[in-house]
Coordinates of C-alpha atoms and ligand atoms in Angstrom, one line a residue:
M1 CA -17.2 -3.4 -8.3
E2 CA -17.8 -0.7 -10.0
L3 CA -17.6 2.4 -8.1
L4 CA -19.0 6.2 -8.4
N5 CA -17.0 7.6 -11.1
I6 CA -15.1 10.6 -11.8
K7 CA -15.8 11.0 -15.6
E8 CA -19.9 11.0 -14.2
C9 CA -20.2 13.2 -12.4
D10 CA -21.0 16.6 -13.5
I11 CA -17.8 19.1 -11.9
K12 CA -17.8 20.9 -14.2
G13 CA -17.2 25.0 -13.2
K14 CA -17.8 23.6 -8.6
K15 CA -15.8 24.0 -6.2
V16 CA -14.4 19.6 -4.8
F17 CA -13.1 18.7 -1.8
I18 CA -10.3 15.7 -3.3
R19 CA -9.2 13.7 -0.7
C20 CA -6.6 12.8 -1.1
D21 CA -3.5 10.7 -0.4
F22 CA -0.2 12.5 0.5
N23 CA 1.3 10.6 3.3
V24 CA 4.8 9.9 1.8
P25 CA 7.8 9.5 3.2
M26 CA 10.5 11.9 3.7
D27 CA 14.1 12.5 5.4
D28 CA 15.4 13.7 8.8
Y29 CA 15.5 17.4 6.5
G30 CA 11.9 18.0 5.5
N31 CA 13.1 16.1 1.7
I32 CA 10.3 13.7 0.3
T33 CA 12.2 10.6 -0.5
D34 CA 9.6 9.2 -3.1
D35 CA 6.8 11.3 -4.2
R36 CA 5.0 8.7 -6.4
R37 CA 1.6 9.3 -4.2
I38 CA 1.9 13.1 -4.9
R39 CA 2.2 12.2 -8.4
S40 CA -0.2 9.7 -8.6
A41 CA -3.1 12.5 -7.6
L42 CA -2.4 15.1 -10.4
S43 CA -4.1 13.6 -13.1
T44 CA -7.5 13.6 -10.7
I45 CA -6.0 17.2 -10.3
N46 CA -5.7 18.5 -13.5
Y47 CA -8.5 16.5 -14.8
C48 CA -10.9 19.0 -12.2
L49 CA -9.0 21.4 -13.0
D50 CA -9.5 21.2 -17.1
Q51 CA -13.5 21.1 -15.8
G52 CA -12.8 25.0 -13.7
C53 CA -13.6 23.8 -11.0
A54 CA -11.9 25.0 -7.6
I55 CA -10.1 23.1 -6.0
I56 CA -9.7 21.9 -2.1
L57 CA -6.8 19.2 -1.7
A58 CA -7.0 17.6 1.5
S59 CA -5.3 14.5 3.2
H60 CA -2.8 13.2 6.6
F61 CA 0.9 12.7 7.2
G62 CA 3.0 10.9 9.9
R63 CA 1.3 10.3 13.0
P64 CA 0.6 14.0 14.6
K65 CA -2.4 12.4 17.3
G66 CA -4.3 14.9 17.0
E67 CA -2.5 18.2 17.7
V68 CA -0.5 21.1 15.6
D69 CA 2.9 19.9 14.8
E70 CA 4.9 21.2 13.2
K71 CA 7.3 18.4 12.0
Y72 CA 3.6 17.0 10.1
T73 CA 2.9 20.4 8.1
L74 CA 2.2 19.4 4.1
A75 CA 3.8 23.4 3.4
P76 CA 7.6 20.7 1.7
I77 CA 3.3 19.3 0.5
A78 CA 2.5 22.1 -1.4
R79 CA 5.6 22.7 -3.0
R80 CA 6.7 19.4 -4.5
L81 CA 2.3 19.9 -5.5
H82 CA 3.0 23.5 -7.0
Q83 CA 6.3 22.2 -8.5
L84 CA 4.8 19.7 -10.5
L85 CA 1.7 21.5 -11.4
K86 CA 3.2 23.9 -11.8
I87 CA 0.4 26.6 -11.1
N88 CA 0.0 28.4 -7.6
V89 CA -1.2 26.4 -4.8
Q90 CA -2.8 28.0 -1.1
M91 CA -2.3 26.6 2.2
T92 CA -4.3 26.7 4.7
E93 CA -3.4 27.3 8.3
D94 CA -5.7 25.1 9.3
V95 CA -7.9 22.1 9.4
I96 CA -11.7 23.5 9.2
G97 CA -10.6 26.8 11.6
E98 CA -11.4 30.1 10.5
N99 CA -8.6 31.0 7.8
A100 CA -9.0 27.0 6.3
I101 CA -13.6 28.1 6.3
K102 CA -12.4 31.7 4.8
L103 CA -10.2 30.6 1.9
A104 CA -12.2 27.1 1.3
A105 CA -15.3 29.6 0.8
H106 CA -13.4 32.2 -1.4
L107 CA -11.6 30.2 -4.3
Q108 CA -12.7 30.8 -6.8
G109 CA -12.1 28.8 -10.5
G110 CA -8.7 26.9 -11.2
E111 CA -7.2 27.9 -7.9
I112 CA -5.7 25.4 -5.8
L113 CA -5.7 25.5 -1.3
L114 CA -4.4 22.6 0.1
L115 CA -5.9 22.5 3.2
E116 CA -3.6 22.1 6.8
N117 CA -2.3 18.1 7.3
L118 CA -6.0 16.5 8.9
R119 CA -4.9 14.6 11.8
F120 CA -3.9 17.9 13.9
E121 CA -7.7 17.4 14.1
K122 CA -9.1 14.4 16.5
G123 CA -11.4 13.5 14.9
E124 CA -9.8 12.3 12.1
T125 CA -9.2 9.3 13.0
K126 CA -12.2 9.1 14.8
N127 CA -14.9 9.5 11.6
D128 CA -16.1 12.3 13.8
P129 CA -19.4 13.6 12.5
E130 CA -19.0 17.1 13.5
L131 CA -15.2 17.6 11.6
S132 CA -17.0 16.0 8.9
A133 CA -19.4 18.5 7.8
A134 CA -17.3 20.9 8.4
L135 CA -14.9 19.4 6.0
A136 CA -18.2 19.4 3.3
S137 CA -19.3 22.7 4.1
M138 CA -17.2 23.5 2.4
A139 CA -17.7 22.0 -1.1
E140 CA -20.1 20.5 -3.3
V141 CA -18.4 17.4 -4.8
Y142 CA -16.3 15.4 -2.9
I143 CA -14.1 12.7 -4.8
N144 CA -12.3 10.0 -3.0
D145 CA -8.7 10.1 -4.3
A146 CA -6.8 8.6 -1.2
F147 CA -6.9 4.5 -1.8
G148 CA -3.7 4.5 1.0
V149 CA -6.4 5.4 3.2
S150 CA -10.0 4.1 2.4
H151 CA -9.0 0.9 4.4
R152 CA -9.8 3.2 7.1
A153 CA -13.1 5.1 8.5
H154 CA -12.5 8.0 9.3
A155 CA -13.6 11.3 9.0
S156 CA -12.3 13.0 6.1
V157 CA -13.0 8.7 4.0
E158 CA -15.5 7.2 4.9
G159 CA -18.0 9.8 7.3
I160 CA -17.7 12.7 5.0
T161 CA -19.5 11.1 2.3
E162 CA -22.6 10.7 4.2
Y163 CA -23.3 14.8 3.2
F164 CA -23.2 14.0 -0.2
D165 CA -25.7 12.3 -3.0
K166 CA -25.0 10.2 -5.3
A167 CA -24.8 12.5 -8.6
H168 CA -21.8 14.8 -6.3
K169 CA -20.1 12.0 -4.5
A170 CA -17.3 9.5 -7.4
A171 CA -14.3 8.5 -7.2
G172 CA -10.9 9.7 -8.7
F173 CA -9.0 8.0 -11.3
L174 CA -6.1 6.8 -8.9
L175 CA -8.9 5.1 -6.9
Q176 CA -10.9 3.7 -10.2
K177 CA -7.8 1.8 -11.1
E178 CA -6.9 0.6 -7.4
I179 CA -9.8 -0.9 -6.9
Q180 CA -10.1 -1.9 -10.9
F181 CA -6.6 -3.5 -10.7
F182 CA -6.7 -5.7 -7.8
G183 CA -10.7 -6.5 -8.9
V184 CA -9.0 -8.4 -12.5
L185 CA -6.5 -9.8 -9.8
L186 CA -8.5 -11.8 -7.7
D187 CA -11.9 -12.1 -10.2
R188 CA -10.4 -13.2 -13.0
P189 CA -6.6 -12.9 -13.3
V190 CA -4.8 -14.3 -16.7
R191 CA -3.3 -18.6 -15.7
P192 CA -0.9 -19.4 -14.3
F193 CA -1.0 -17.6 -11.3
A194 CA 1.0 -16.9 -8.8
A195 CA 2.0 -15.3 -5.5
I196 CA 5.4 -14.0 -3.6
V197 CA 4.1 -13.9 0.2
G198 CA 6.4 -12.7 2.2
G199 CA 7.2 -10.1 4.8
S200 CA 7.8 -10.5 8.5
K201 CA 4.5 -11.9 10.5
V202 CA 2.4 -14.8 8.9
S203 CA -0.6 -13.0 11.0
G204 CA -0.7 -9.9 9.0
K205 CA -0.8 -11.6 5.6
L206 CA -2.9 -15.3 7.0
E207 CA -6.3 -14.1 6.3
A208 CA -5.5 -13.0 2.4
L209 CA -3.4 -16.1 2.4
I210 CA -6.5 -18.0 3.2
N211 CA -8.6 -15.9 0.2
L212 CA -6.3 -16.1 -2.5
L213 CA -5.4 -20.1 -2.3
P214 CA -9.0 -20.4 -4.2
K215 CA -7.5 -17.7 -6.5
V216 CA -3.9 -19.2 -7.9
D217 CA -2.1 -21.7 -8.4
K218 CA 1.3 -21.7 -6.8
V219 CA 1.7 -20.1 -3.5
L220 CA 5.9 -18.8 -2.7
I221 CA 6.4 -17.7 0.6
G222 CA 9.5 -16.1 1.7
G223 CA 10.7 -13.2 4.8
G224 CA 10.2 -14.4 8.6
M225 CA 6.4 -15.7 8.1
A226 CA 8.2 -19.3 6.5
F227 CA 9.6 -20.0 9.0
T228 CA 6.3 -20.9 11.5
F229 CA 5.1 -22.6 7.8
L230 CA 8.8 -24.5 7.9
K231 CA 8.1 -25.2 12.2
A232 CA 4.9 -26.1 11.5
L233 CA 6.5 -29.2 9.6
G234 CA 9.0 -29.8 11.9
Y235 CA 11.9 -28.3 11.0
D236 CA 13.6 -27.0 13.5
V237 CA 14.8 -22.8 12.9
G238 CA 16.4 -21.4 15.5
N239 CA 16.4 -19.0 17.1
S240 CA 14.0 -17.6 12.8
L241 CA 11.0 -15.6 13.9
V242 CA 8.5 -18.0 14.9
E243 CA 4.7 -17.4 15.6
D244 CA 3.4 -20.4 17.8
D245 CA 0.2 -20.0 18.5
L246 CA 0.4 -20.4 14.5
L247 CA 1.7 -23.5 14.1
D248 CA -1.5 -25.1 13.5
E249 CA -2.9 -22.1 11.7
A250 CA 0.1 -23.3 9.1
M251 CA -1.0 -26.4 9.2
N252 CA -4.3 -25.8 7.2
V253 CA -3.4 -23.3 4.9
M254 CA -0.9 -25.9 3.9
N255 CA -3.2 -28.5 4.2
E256 CA -5.9 -26.8 2.2
A257 CA -3.1 -26.6 -0.9
K258 CA -2.9 -29.5 -1.3
R259 CA -6.9 -29.9 -1.3
L260 CA -6.9 -27.4 -3.9
G261 CA -4.0 -29.0 -5.4
V262 CA -2.4 -25.8 -4.9
K263 CA 1.9 -25.7 -5.0
F264 CA 3.1 -24.4 -2.0
Y265 CA 6.8 -23.5 -2.2
L266 CA 9.1 -22.8 1.0
P267 CA 12.1 -21.9 0.9
V268 CA 15.1 -24.3 0.5
D269 CA 17.9 -22.2 2.4
V270 CA 17.9 -19.2 4.6
V271 CA 20.8 -16.1 4.8
A272 CA 21.2 -17.4 8.4
A273 CA 22.6 -14.3 11.4
E274 CA 23.7 -15.0 14.6
K275 CA 21.4 -11.7 15.5
F276 CA 19.0 -8.8 13.8
A277 CA 22.3 -6.6 13.7
P278 CA 22.9 -5.7 10.2
D279 CA 27.6 -6.8 11.2
A280 CA 26.1 -9.3 12.3
M281 CA 27.9 -13.2 11.4
S282 CA 25.5 -14.5 9.2
R283 CA 26.3 -17.8 6.0
L284 CA 24.3 -19.8 4.1
T285 CA 22.7 -23.0 5.3
S286 CA 19.6 -25.1 4.4
V287 CA 17.0 -24.8 6.7
Q288 CA 17.3 -28.3 7.5
E289 CA 20.5 -27.2 9.4
I290 CA 20.1 -23.4 10.7
P291 CA 22.5 -23.9 13.6
A292 CA 20.8 -23.3 17.3
G293 CA 20.3 -19.6 18.5
W294 CA 20.8 -18.2 15.2
M295 CA 18.2 -16.9 13.1
G296 CA 17.1 -16.9 9.1
L297 CA 17.3 -13.3 7.6
D298 CA 16.4 -13.4 3.5
I299 CA 16.4 -16.3 1.9
G300 CA 18.6 -18.7 0.3
P301 CA 20.7 -19.0 -3.5
A302 CA 19.0 -22.1 -4.2
T303 CA 15.6 -20.5 -2.5
V304 CA 16.3 -17.7 -5.3
R305 CA 16.8 -20.4 -7.5
L306 CA 13.9 -23.1 -7.7
Y307 CA 11.0 -19.3 -6.9
R308 CA 12.2 -17.9 -10.4
Q309 CA 11.6 -21.3 -11.9
V310 CA 8.4 -21.5 -10.3
L311 CA 7.9 -18.3 -12.0
N312 CA 9.5 -19.1 -15.5
D313 CA 5.7 -20.2 -16.8
V314 CA 2.9 -18.1 -14.7
Q315 CA 2.0 -15.4 -16.4
T316 CA -0.5 -13.1 -13.8
I317 CA 2.7 -11.9 -10.3
L318 CA 1.1 -11.3 -7.4
W319 CA 3.9 -9.9 -5.2
N320 CA 3.1 -8.5 -1.2
G321 CA 6.0 -8.7 1.2
P322 CA 9.9 -8.9 1.1
M323 CA 12.0 -12.3 0.6
G324 CA 14.1 -11.0 4.4
V325 CA 15.4 -8.2 6.0
Y326 CA 15.8 -6.5 2.9
E327 CA 16.3 -2.9 4.8
M328 CA 20.0 -4.1 6.5
D329 CA 22.5 -4.9 3.2
R330 CA 23.4 -7.6 3.5
F331 CA 20.1 -9.0 3.9
S332 CA 18.0 -7.1 1.4
R333 CA 20.2 -10.3 -2.1
G334 CA 17.1 -12.3 -1.7
S335 CA 15.2 -9.4 -2.5
N336 CA 16.5 -7.7 -5.2
K337 CA 17.0 -10.5 -6.9
I338 CA 13.4 -11.8 -7.5
A339 CA 12.6 -7.9 -7.3
H340 CA 14.9 -8.1 -10.4
F341 CA 13.0 -11.6 -12.0
V342 CA 10.3 -9.7 -11.4
A343 CA 10.3 -7.0 -13.0
D344 CA 11.9 -9.0 -16.1
S345 CA 9.1 -11.5 -16.7
Y346 CA 7.0 -11.1 -19.4
A347 CA 3.6 -11.7 -17.2
T348 CA 1.5 -9.2 -15.5
T349 CA 3.2 -8.1 -12.6
V350 CA 1.4 -7.2 -9.1
V351 CA 2.8 -5.4 -7.0
G352 CA 1.2 -4.7 -3.1
G353 CA 2.1 -1.1 -1.1
G354 CA 4.1 -0.9 1.5
D355 CA 7.9 -2.6 2.4
T356 CA 7.3 -4.1 -1.0
A357 CA 6.7 -1.0 -2.8
D358 CA 9.4 0.6 -1.1
L359 CA 12.6 -1.9 -2.4
V360 CA 11.1 -2.2 -5.5
Q361 CA 11.4 1.5 -5.8
R362 CA 15.1 1.2 -4.1
I363 CA 16.6 -0.3 -6.4
G364 CA 15.3 1.3 -9.6
L365 CA 12.7 -1.1 -10.8
D366 CA 9.6 1.1 -9.8
E367 CA 9.0 1.4 -14.4
E368 CA 9.7 -2.0 -14.9
M369 CA 6.2 -3.3 -12.6
S370 CA 2.6 -3.8 -14.4
F371 CA 1.2 -1.8 -11.1
I372 CA 2.3 -0.5 -7.5
S373 CA -0.5 -0.3 -5.3
T374 CA 0.1 2.8 -3.8
G375 CA -1.6 1.3 -0.2
G376 CA -0.6 -0.7 2.1
G377 CA -3.1 -1.6 4.1
A378 CA -5.3 -1.0 2.5
S379 CA -4.2 -3.0 -0.7
L380 CA -4.3 -6.5 1.8
E381 CA -7.2 -5.4 3.2
L382 CA -8.7 -6.3 -0.3
L383 CA -6.3 -9.3 -0.8
E384 CA -8.0 -10.9 2.1
G385 CA -11.1 -9.9 0.3
K386 CA -12.7 -7.5 2.7
I387 CA -14.5 -4.4 1.1
L388 CA -12.7 -1.2 2.0
P389 CA -15.0 1.2 4.7
G390 CA -13.6 4.1 2.1
V391 CA -14.7 2.2 -1.0
K392 CA -18.5 1.0 -0.4
P393 CA -20.5 4.9 0.7
L394 CA -19.0 5.0 -3.8
L395 CA -20.7 1.9 -4.9
K396 CA -22.9 2.1 -7.5
Ligands
AMP401 P1 6.0 -6.2 6.9 O1 5.2 -5.2 7.4 O2 4.6 -8.2 7.6 O3 4.7 -6.9 5.1 O4 6.8 -7.2 7.0 C1 7.8 -6.4 6.4 C2 9.3 -6.8 7.8 O5 9.9 -8.2 6.7 C3 10.2 -5.5 7.0 O6 10.9 -4.8 7.6 C4 11.3 -6.8 6.7 O7 13.3 -6.1 7.5 C5 10.5 -7.8 7.6 N1 11.4 -9.1 8.0 C6 11.4 -9.7 6.0 N2 12.1 -11.6 6.4 C7 12.1 -11.9 8.2 C8 13.3 -12.2 8.6 N3 13.5 -13.3 8.3 N4 13.0 -11.6 9.9 C9 12.7 -11.0 10.0 N5 12.2 -9.8 9.9 C10 11.8 -9.9 8.6

């Protein structure tokens, strides 16, 4: 999949509109708790500065539901951008109102303007052509560097691309890197290739699993989704999270793995708890002996040992989804241990965004992975084999 490349686009001295993904986590006091997404956008912004561009940055933040909501202002993002870039970052009061249009019109080369939260406009998530046209009218060139939202057909991601011809639109460095990384991973991984798949439900990852099966050598299942597979095999998993409507599907996946010669691993033991709570009574048990009414909330030590053994000889690891309820200390050990093992491995290690990126970040292992995606939903859709709506118009 080859994308229109920012380096092949004549942007010298031009006014560029860069769609970024500055949807960063923030605490209750408005402090940015993880600025990876902002830092990831810097190479494209710096490149445009070097080319003497006037730069309009745009992003969504949170879910303000199409209305102005001060809680979701991009002001803290403008401050962090200023700290990182060490140049002034002007901010608009609105998205396509009088203020934004005026500031964008007067923007000079070497200057940066950040539009207020795109989702203050109702049309953003509806891919409204009027909003796309208004945003497009601000600049001569459109750059998409917002991988995290490229799986959404939104006005600033998809609709806007119609207003620029192929010579005036391109993917930024971050988008390019993400697409390339997943492309290589899925088309020509160095083998053996293992996928560690966890998270809450089978339903969320089923399509990705089906698409991955013909490409991988091993699949290691963890998290809540393991219990649907275990139940399909006839185990009594107590009150663990199970999607009963997917038992047949789960069985099909395991049969398909067998047919393809893919080694398919399920947990052999779990940390079971009386209820879904951080202070719940819990104990280690094999998957065959989960007490009636209890639920498995993490993989156990025997599974960790088994998974380490299985991962020992692999050259590529893709990890998407936690092994347990990592948000609660008591059920985070399995995920943490797997994270340490993956981080120490000499394999190429690719972490899907979202929760898995969060858990790796929490324990300070983010620098140890080969690649951490900035988009949970977007990377999952790539794993499902889809072409993202924000990427399609930028294909060569
Ligand atoms: P997902 O969004 O599908 O990747 O799932 C991530 C969520 O799965 C996290 O919030 C975890 O707390 C949750 N999770 C992981 N393991 C379990 C489990 N055994 N039971 C219930 N929820 C789980």
